[in-house]
PDB file of N, CA and C in Angstrom:
ATOM      1  N   UNK A   1      90.103  90.265  83.024  1.00  0.00           N
ATOM      2  CA  UNK A   1      91.219  91.455  82.941  1.00  0.00           C
ATOM      3  C   UNK A   1      92.101  91.726  81.702  1.00  0.00           C
ATOM      4  N   UNK A   2      91.995  93.212  80.964  1.00  0.00           N
ATOM      5  CA  UNK A   2      92.722  93.077  79.980  1.00  0.00           C
ATOM      6  C   UNK A   2      93.955  92.681  80.053  1.00  0.00           C
ATOM      7  N   UNK A   3      94.425  92.391  78.654  1.00  0.00           N
ATOM      8  CA  UNK A   3      95.837  91.773  78.285  1.00  0.00           C
ATOM      9  C   UNK A   3      96.476  93.509  78.118  1.00  0.00           C
ATOM     10  N   UNK A   4      97.661  93.546  78.497  1.00  0.00           N
ATOM     11  CA  UNK A   4      98.368  94.409  77.993  1.00  0.00           C
ATOM     12  C   UNK A   4      99.909  94.291  77.786  1.00  0.00           C
ATOM     13  N   UNK A   5     100.125  95.208  76.136  1.00  0.00           N
ATOM     14  CA  UNK A   5     101.680  94.867  75.716  1.00  0.00           C
ATOM     15  C   UNK A   5     102.389  94.825  76.197  1.00  0.00           C
ATOM     16  N   UNK A   6     103.656  94.869  76.301  1.00  0.00           N
ATOM     17  CA  UNK A   6     104.964  94.726  76.476  1.00  0.00           C
ATOM     18  C   UNK A   6     105.569  94.886  75.261  1.00  0.00           C
ATOM     19  N   UNK A   7     105.874  95.863  75.045  1.00  0.00           N
ATOM     20  CA  UNK A   7     106.687  96.242  73.560  1.00  0.00           C
ATOM     21  C   UNK A   7     107.921  96.013  73.614  1.00  0.00           C
ATOM     22  N   UNK A   8     109.134  95.462  72.877  1.00  0.00           N
ATOM     23  CA  UNK A   8     110.133  95.102  73.124  1.00  0.00           C
ATOM     24  C   UNK A   8     110.768  94.807  72.054  1.00  0.00           C
ATOM     25  N   UNK A   9     111.977  95.601  72.157  1.00  0.00           N
ATOM     26  CA  UNK A   9     112.790  96.215  70.629  1.00  0.00           C
ATOM     27  C   UNK A   9     113.508  95.057  70.216  1.00  0.00           C
ATOM     28  N   UNK A  10     113.771  93.868  70.761  1.00  0.00           N
ATOM     29  CA  UNK A  10     114.006  92.787  69.970  1.00  0.00           C
ATOM     30  C   UNK A  10     113.066  91.608  69.868  1.00  0.00           C
ATOM     31  N   UNK A  11     112.242  91.656  70.194  1.00  0.00           N
ATOM     32  CA  UNK A  11     111.092  90.465  70.087  1.00  0.00           C
ATOM     33  C   UNK A  11     109.587  91.007  69.923  1.00  0.00           C
ATOM     34  N   UNK A  12     109.020  90.008  69.838  1.00  0.00           N
ATOM     35  CA  UNK A  12     107.331  90.177  69.690  1.00  0.00           C
ATOM     36  C   UNK A  12     106.630  90.690  70.754  1.00  0.00           C
ATOM     37  N   UNK A  13     105.811  91.253  70.672  1.00  0.00           N
ATOM     38  CA  UNK A  13     105.140  92.222  71.626  1.00  0.00           C
ATOM     39  C   UNK A  13     104.493  90.896  72.671  1.00  0.00           C
ATOM     40  N   UNK A  14     104.882  90.939  73.876  1.00  0.00           N
ATOM     41  CA  UNK A  14     104.267  90.139  74.925  1.00  0.00           C
ATOM     42  C   UNK A  14     103.171  90.646  75.402  1.00  0.00           C
ATOM     43  N   UNK A  15     101.943  89.599  75.492  1.00  0.00           N
ATOM     44  CA  UNK A  15     100.875  90.350  75.989  1.00  0.00           C
ATOM     45  C   UNK A  15     100.569  89.875  77.399  1.00  0.00           C
ATOM     46  N   UNK A  16     100.771  90.382  78.428  1.00  0.00           N
ATOM     47  CA  UNK A  16     100.646  89.905  79.683  1.00  0.00           C
ATOM     48  C   UNK A  16      99.207  90.565  80.669  1.00  0.00           C
ATOM     49  N   UNK A  17      99.093  90.137  81.428  1.00  0.00           N
ATOM     50  CA  UNK A  17      97.786  90.374  82.600  1.00  0.00           C
ATOM     51  C   UNK A  17      98.527  91.141  83.760  1.00  0.00           C
ATOM     52  N   UNK A  18      97.867  92.270  83.903  1.00  0.00           N
ATOM     53  CA  UNK A  18      98.634  92.673  85.428  1.00  0.00           C
ATOM     54  C   UNK A  18      98.782  92.381  86.407  1.00  0.00           C
ATOM     55  N   UNK A  19      97.915  91.914  86.653  1.00  0.00           N
ATOM     56  CA  UNK A  19      97.793  91.026  87.880  1.00  0.00           C
ATOM     57  C   UNK A  19      98.515  90.224  88.273  1.00  0.00           C
ATOM     58  N   UNK A  20      99.283  89.427  87.199  1.00  0.00           N
ATOM     59  CA  UNK A  20     100.357  88.664  87.305  1.00  0.00           C
ATOM     60  C   UNK A  20     101.942  89.217  87.536  1.00  0.00           C
ATOM     61  N   UNK A  21     101.753  90.094  87.614  1.00  0.00           N
ATOM     62  CA  UNK A  21     103.167  91.103  87.745  1.00  0.00           C
ATOM     63  C   UNK A  21     103.149  91.283  88.933  1.00  0.00           C
ATOM     64  N   UNK A  22     104.606  90.455  89.747  1.00  0.00           N
ATOM     65  CA  UNK A  22     105.144  90.495  90.743  1.00  0.00           C
ATOM     66  C   UNK A  22     106.276  91.513  91.091  1.00  0.00           C
ATOM     67  N   UNK A  23     106.960  92.087  89.910  1.00  0.00           N
ATOM     68  CA  UNK A  23     108.189  92.891  90.163  1.00  0.00           C
ATOM     69  C   UNK A  23     108.568  93.346  88.700  1.00  0.00           C
ATOM     70  N   UNK A  24     108.741  94.891  88.763  1.00  0.00           N
ATOM     71  CA  UNK A  24     109.272  95.408  87.738  1.00  0.00           C
ATOM     72  C   UNK A  24     110.471  96.342  87.842  1.00  0.00           C
ATOM     73  N   UNK A  25     111.547  96.438  87.662  1.00  0.00           N
ATOM     74  CA  UNK A  25     112.848  97.130  87.999  1.00  0.00           C
ATOM     75  C   UNK A  25     113.755  97.718  86.348  1.00  0.00           C
ATOM     76  N   UNK A  26     113.355  99.334  86.582  1.00  0.00           N
ATOM     77  CA  UNK A  26     113.928  99.634  85.228  1.00  0.00           C
ATOM     78  C   UNK A  26     115.182  99.736  85.681  1.00  0.00           C
ATOM     79  N   UNK A  27     116.048  99.828  84.300  1.00  0.00           N
ATOM     80  CA  UNK A  27     117.655 100.219  84.066  1.00  0.00           C
ATOM     81  C   UNK A  27     117.225 101.359  83.119  1.00  0.00           C
ATOM     82  N   UNK A  28     117.970 102.510  83.233  1.00  0.00           N
ATOM     83  CA  UNK A  28     118.087 103.188  82.674  1.00  0.00           C
ATOM     84  C   UNK A  28     119.712 103.860  82.503  1.00  0.00           C
ATOM     85  N   UNK A  29     120.276 103.284  82.028  1.00  0.00           N
ATOM     86  CA  UNK A  29     121.607 103.948  81.214  1.00  0.00           C
ATOM     87  C   UNK A  29     121.757 105.503  81.064  1.00  0.00           C
ATOM     88  N   UNK A  30     122.680 105.917  81.822  1.00  0.00           N
ATOM     89  CA  UNK A  30     122.982 107.838  81.506  1.00  0.00           C
ATOM     90  C   UNK A  30     124.401 108.133  80.401  1.00  0.00           C
ATOM     91  N   UNK A  31     124.092 109.030  80.360  1.00  0.00           N
ATOM     92  CA  UNK A  31     125.562 109.613  79.364  1.00  0.00           C
ATOM     93  C   UNK A  31     126.736 109.282  80.232  1.00  0.00           C
ATOM     94  N   UNK A  32     127.381 108.970  79.655  1.00  0.00           N
ATOM     95  CA  UNK A  32     128.118 109.086  77.918  1.00  0.00           C
ATOM     96  C   UNK A  32     127.306 107.721  77.148  1.00  0.00           C
ATOM     97  N   UNK A  33     127.101 106.905  77.643  1.00  0.00           N
ATOM     98  CA  UNK A  33     126.701 106.088  76.938  1.00  0.00           C
ATOM     99  C   UNK A  33     125.135 106.216  76.436  1.00  0.00           C
ATOM    100  N   UNK A  34     124.497 105.819  75.173  1.00  0.00           N
ATOM    101  CA  UNK A  34     123.345 105.888  74.893  1.00  0.00           C
ATOM    102  C   UNK A  34     122.406 105.539  76.147  1.00  0.00           C
ATOM    103  N   UNK A  35     121.256 106.797  76.154  1.00  0.00           N
ATOM    104  CA  UNK A  35     120.317 106.432  77.460  1.00  0.00           C
ATOM    105  C   UNK A  35     119.381 105.183  76.735  1.00  0.00           C
ATOM    106  N   UNK A  36     119.586 104.438  77.557  1.00  0.00           N
ATOM    107  CA  UNK A  36     118.492 103.240  77.170  1.00  0.00           C
ATOM    108  C   UNK A  36     118.027 102.483  78.181  1.00  0.00           C
ATOM    109  N   UNK A  37     116.408 102.107  78.054  1.00  0.00           N
ATOM    110  CA  UNK A  37     115.565 101.801  79.191  1.00  0.00           C
ATOM    111  C   UNK A  37     115.313 100.605  78.872  1.00  0.00           C
ATOM    112  N   UNK A  38     115.885  99.541  80.314  1.00  0.00           N
ATOM    113  CA  UNK A  38     115.209  98.398  80.075  1.00  0.00           C
ATOM    114  C   UNK A  38     114.663  97.781  81.358  1.00  0.00           C
ATOM    115  N   UNK A  39     113.725  96.916  81.316  1.00  0.00           N
ATOM    116  CA  UNK A  39     112.793  96.843  82.679  1.00  0.00           C
ATOM    117  C   UNK A  39     113.373  95.178  82.645  1.00  0.00           C
ATOM    118  N   UNK A  40     113.732  94.866  84.483  1.00  0.00           N
ATOM    119  CA  UNK A  40     113.277  93.276  84.421  1.00  0.00           C
ATOM    120  C   UNK A  40     112.070  93.110  85.373  1.00  0.00           C
ATOM    121  N   UNK A  41     111.389  91.915  84.662  1.00  0.00           N
ATOM    122  CA  UNK A  41     110.082  91.864  85.106  1.00  0.00           C
ATOM    123  C   UNK A  41     109.959  90.412  85.571  1.00  0.00           C
ATOM    124  N   UNK A  42     109.024  90.755  86.424  1.00  0.00           N
ATOM    125  CA  UNK A  42     108.912  88.913  86.946  1.00  0.00           C
ATOM    126  C   UNK A  42     107.310  89.184  86.946  1.00  0.00           C
ATOM    127  N   UNK A  43     106.915  87.428  86.035  1.00  0.00           N
ATOM    128  CA  UNK A  43     105.237  87.351  86.067  1.00  0.00           C
ATOM    129  C   UNK A  43     105.842  86.185  87.273  1.00  0.00           C
ATOM    130  N   UNK A  44     103.979  86.029  87.885  1.00  0.00           N
ATOM    131  CA  UNK A  44     103.642  84.959  88.431  1.00  0.00           C
ATOM    132  C   UNK A  44     103.906  83.600  87.314  1.00  0.00           C
ATOM    133  N   UNK A  45     104.873  82.614  88.219  1.00  0.00           N
ATOM    134  CA  UNK A  45     104.900  81.248  87.490  1.00  0.00           C
ATOM    135  C   UNK A  45     106.014  80.924  86.360  1.00  0.00           C
ATOM    136  N   UNK A  46     106.625  82.498  86.250  1.00  0.00           N
ATOM    137  CA  UNK A  46     107.647  82.524  85.377  1.00  0.00           C
ATOM    138  C   UNK A  46     108.713  82.912  85.739  1.00  0.00           C
ATOM    139  N   UNK A  47     109.891  82.672  84.791  1.00  0.00           N
ATOM    140  CA  UNK A  47     110.945  83.148  84.934  1.00  0.00           C
ATOM    141  C   UNK A  47     111.365  84.819  84.913  1.00  0.00           C
ATOM    142  N   UNK A  48     112.176  85.550  85.422  1.00  0.00           N
ATOM    143  CA  UNK A  48     112.414  86.902  85.013  1.00  0.00           C
ATOM    144  C   UNK A  48     113.245  87.058  83.725  1.00  0.00           C
ATOM    145  N   UNK A  49     112.513  87.849  83.210  1.00  0.00           N
ATOM    146  CA  UNK A  49     113.106  88.526  81.597  1.00  0.00           C
ATOM    147  C   UNK A  49     112.858  89.777  81.375  1.00  0.00           C
ATOM    148  N   UNK A  50     113.958  90.281  80.674  1.00  0.00           N
ATOM    149  CA  UNK A  50     114.064  92.015  80.527  1.00  0.00           C
ATOM    150  C   UNK A  50     113.678  92.110  79.420  1.00  0.00           C
ATOM    151  N   UNK A  51     112.457  93.140  79.647  1.00  0.00           N
ATOM    152  CA  UNK A  51     112.001  93.927  78.421  1.00  0.00           C
ATOM    153  C   UNK A  51     112.751  95.113  77.923  1.00  0.00           C
ATOM    154  N   UNK A  52     112.825  95.348  76.388  1.00  0.00           N
ATOM    155  CA  UNK A  52     114.056  96.483  76.048  1.00  0.00           C
ATOM    156  C   UNK A  52     113.094  97.584  75.820  1.00  0.00           C
ATOM    157  N   UNK A  53     112.919  99.100  76.544  1.00  0.00           N
ATOM    158  CA  UNK A  53     111.847  99.748  75.862  1.00  0.00           C
ATOM    159  C   UNK A  53     112.385 100.625  74.730  1.00  0.00           C
ATOM    160  N   UNK A  54     113.539 100.921  74.496  1.00  0.00           N
ATOM    161  CA  UNK A  54     114.209 101.625  73.617  1.00  0.00           C
ATOM    162  C   UNK A  54     115.673 102.619  73.922  1.00  0.00           C
ATOM    163  N   UNK A  55     115.903 103.099  72.812  1.00  0.00           N
ATOM    164  CA  UNK A  55     116.821 104.240  73.216  1.00  0.00           C
ATOM    165  C   UNK A  55     116.360 105.783  73.125  1.00  0.00           C
ATOM    166  N   UNK A  56     116.938 106.556  74.068  1.00  0.00           N
ATOM    167  CA  UNK A  56     116.610 107.721  73.775  1.00  0.00           C
ATOM    168  C   UNK A  56     117.114 108.974  74.013  1.00  0.00           C
ATOM    169  N   UNK A  57     117.005 110.364  73.148  1.00  0.00           N
ATOM    170  CA  UNK A  57     118.021 111.216  73.295  1.00  0.00           C
ATOM    171  C   UNK A  57     118.146 112.116  74.361  1.00  0.00           C
ATOM    172  N   UNK A  58     117.042 111.821  75.678  1.00  0.00           N
ATOM    173  CA  UNK A  58     117.516 112.449  76.863  1.00  0.00           C
ATOM    174  C   UNK A  58     116.808 111.926  77.799  1.00  0.00           C
ATOM    175  N   UNK A  59     117.339 112.129  79.117  1.00  0.00           N
ATOM    176  CA  UNK A  59     117.010 111.242  80.460  1.00  0.00           C
ATOM    177  C   UNK A  59     115.745 111.454  80.721  1.00  0.00           C
ATOM    178  N   UNK A  60     115.464 112.770  80.202  1.00  0.00           N
ATOM    179  CA  UNK A  60     113.518 112.892  80.280  1.00  0.00           C
ATOM    180  C   UNK A  60     113.143 112.184  79.540  1.00  0.00           C
ATOM    181  N   UNK A  61     113.301 111.975  78.298  1.00  0.00           N
ATOM    182  CA  UNK A  61     112.857 110.753  77.346  1.00  0.00           C
ATOM    183  C   UNK A  61     112.777 109.796  77.875  1.00  0.00           C
ATOM    184  N   UNK A  62     113.334 109.296  78.478  1.00  0.00           N
ATOM    185  CA  UNK A  62     113.626 107.989  78.824  1.00  0.00           C
ATOM    186  C   UNK A  62     112.697 108.044  80.129  1.00  0.00           C
ATOM    187  N   UNK A  63     113.216 108.663  81.426  1.00  0.00           N
ATOM    188  CA  UNK A  63     111.876 108.547  82.375  1.00  0.00           C
ATOM    189  C   UNK A  63     110.600 108.410  81.745  1.00  0.00           C
ATOM    190  N   UNK A  64     110.415 109.155  81.069  1.00  0.00           N
ATOM    191  CA  UNK A  64     108.653 109.488  80.188  1.00  0.00           C
ATOM    192  C   UNK A  64     108.367 108.181  79.707  1.00  0.00           C
ATOM    193  N   UNK A  65     109.041 107.395  79.271  1.00  0.00           N
ATOM    194  CA  UNK A  65     108.924 105.873  78.743  1.00  0.00           C
ATOM    195  C   UNK A  65     108.651 105.021  79.603  1.00  0.00           C
ATOM    196  N   UNK A  66     109.368 104.973  80.661  1.00  0.00           N
ATOM    197  CA  UNK A  66     109.185 104.282  81.911  1.00  0.00           C
ATOM    198  C   UNK A  66     107.939 104.559  82.779  1.00  0.00           C
ATOM    199  N   UNK A  67     107.423 105.880  82.698  1.00  0.00           N
ATOM    200  CA  UNK A  67     106.384 106.281  83.179  1.00  0.00           C
ATOM    201  C   UNK A  67     104.940 105.851  82.668  1.00  0.00           C
ATOM    202  N   UNK A  68     105.575 105.781  81.206  1.00  0.00           N
ATOM    203  CA  UNK A  68     104.505 105.674  80.147  1.00  0.00           C
ATOM    204  C   UNK A  68     104.063 103.769  80.177  1.00  0.00           C
ATOM    205  N   UNK A  69     104.972 103.325  80.784  1.00  0.00           N
ATOM    206  CA  UNK A  69     104.112 101.743  81.072  1.00  0.00           C
ATOM    207  C   UNK A  69     104.084 101.204  82.309  1.00  0.00           C
ATOM    208  N   UNK A  70     104.374 102.026  83.484  1.00  0.00           N
ATOM    209  CA  UNK A  70     103.708 102.241  84.119  1.00  0.00           C
ATOM    210  C   UNK A  70     101.999 102.478  84.387  1.00  0.00           C
ATOM    211  N   UNK A  71     101.794 103.688  83.192  1.00  0.00           N
ATOM    212  CA  UNK A  71     100.007 104.031  83.713  1.00  0.00           C
ATOM    213  C   UNK A  71      99.613 103.344  82.260  1.00  0.00           C
ATOM    214  N   UNK A  72     100.311 102.700  81.511  1.00  0.00           N
ATOM    215  CA  UNK A  72      99.496 101.530  80.820  1.00  0.00           C
ATOM    216  C   UNK A  72      99.380 100.596  81.867  1.00  0.00           C
ATOM    217  N   UNK A  73      99.858 100.356  82.326  1.00  0.00           N
ATOM    218  CA  UNK A  73      99.766  99.174  83.593  1.00  0.00           C
ATOM    219  C   UNK A  73      98.359  99.570  84.321  1.00  0.00           C
ATOM    220  N   UNK A  74      98.678 100.319  84.944  1.00  0.00           N
ATOM    221  CA  UNK A  74      97.809 101.285  86.182  1.00  0.00           C
ATOM    222  C   UNK A  74      96.519 101.326  85.476  1.00  0.00           C
ATOM    223  N   UNK A  75      95.825 101.988  84.199  1.00  0.00           N
ATOM    224  CA  UNK A  75      94.786 102.115  83.434  1.00  0.00           C
ATOM    225  C   UNK A  75      94.426 100.712  83.254  1.00  0.00           C
ATOM    226  N   UNK A  76      95.298 100.186  83.080  1.00  0.00           N
ATOM    227  CA  UNK A  76      94.350  98.364  82.731  1.00  0.00           C
ATOM    228  C   UNK A  76      93.633  97.731  83.888  1.00  0.00           C
ATOM    229  N   UNK A  77      94.253  97.782  85.166  1.00  0.00           N
ATOM    230  CA  UNK A  77      93.764  97.855  86.473  1.00  0.00           C
ATOM    231  C   UNK A  77      92.685  98.434  86.477  1.00  0.00           C
ATOM    232  N   UNK A  78      93.073  99.669  86.355  1.00  0.00           N
ATOM    233  CA  UNK A  78      91.627 100.602  86.795  1.00  0.00           C
ATOM    234  C   UNK A  78      90.351 100.244  85.591  1.00  0.00           C
ATOM    235  N   UNK A  79      90.810 100.228  84.779  1.00  0.00           N
ATOM    236  CA  UNK A  79      89.719  99.805  83.629  1.00  0.00           C
ATOM    237  C   UNK A  79      88.677  98.318  83.642  1.00  0.00           C
ATOM    238  N   UNK A  80      89.788  97.667  84.304  1.00  0.00           N
ATOM    239  CA  UNK A  80      89.062  96.040  84.581  1.00  0.00           C
ATOM    240  C   UNK A  80      87.741  96.278  85.159  1.00  0.00           C
ATOM    241  N   UNK A  81      86.796  95.488  84.312  1.00  0.00           N
ATOM    242  CA  UNK A  81      85.550  95.236  85.172  1.00  0.00           C
ATOM    243  C   UNK A  81      85.693  94.718  86.586  1.00  0.00           C
ATOM    244  N   UNK A  82      84.407  95.472  87.198  1.00  0.00           N
ATOM    245  CA  UNK A  82      84.701  95.276  88.941  1.00  0.00           C
ATOM    246  C   UNK A  82      84.266  94.009  88.777  1.00  0.00           C
ATOM    247  N   UNK A  83      85.002  92.984  90.231  1.00  0.00           N
ATOM    248  CA  UNK A  83      84.814  91.859  90.432  1.00  0.00           C
ATOM    249  C   UNK A  83      85.690  90.818  89.732  1.00  0.00           C
ATOM    250  N   UNK A  84      86.489  91.661  88.469  1.00  0.00           N
ATOM    251  CA  UNK A  84      87.679  90.678  88.112  1.00  0.00           C
ATOM    252  C   UNK A  84      88.906  90.598  88.732  1.00  0.00           C
ATOM    253  N   UNK A  85      89.146  91.257  89.525  1.00  0.00           N
ATOM    254  CA  UNK A  85      90.438  91.015  90.095  1.00  0.00           C
ATOM    255  C   UNK A  85      90.448  90.378  91.517  1.00  0.00           C
TER     256      UNK A  85
END
């Protein structure tokens, strides 16, 4: 299974195996505060941690950032060689 980068605005990129993800919970703050996207992530064998995906100009852009992370993870699983899951 290929490793997938989890970009974080505060920390170096963490590389994860999508098969080891047990939970992803997005948090999107809405106006009047700045629109921020964070994801609480739980990997097998590790404590839960937060990945900060950034600040956005619109709720649509924030939703798109969340969707792009899900697409990245889904594509990694779909592109995995057969028998590796």
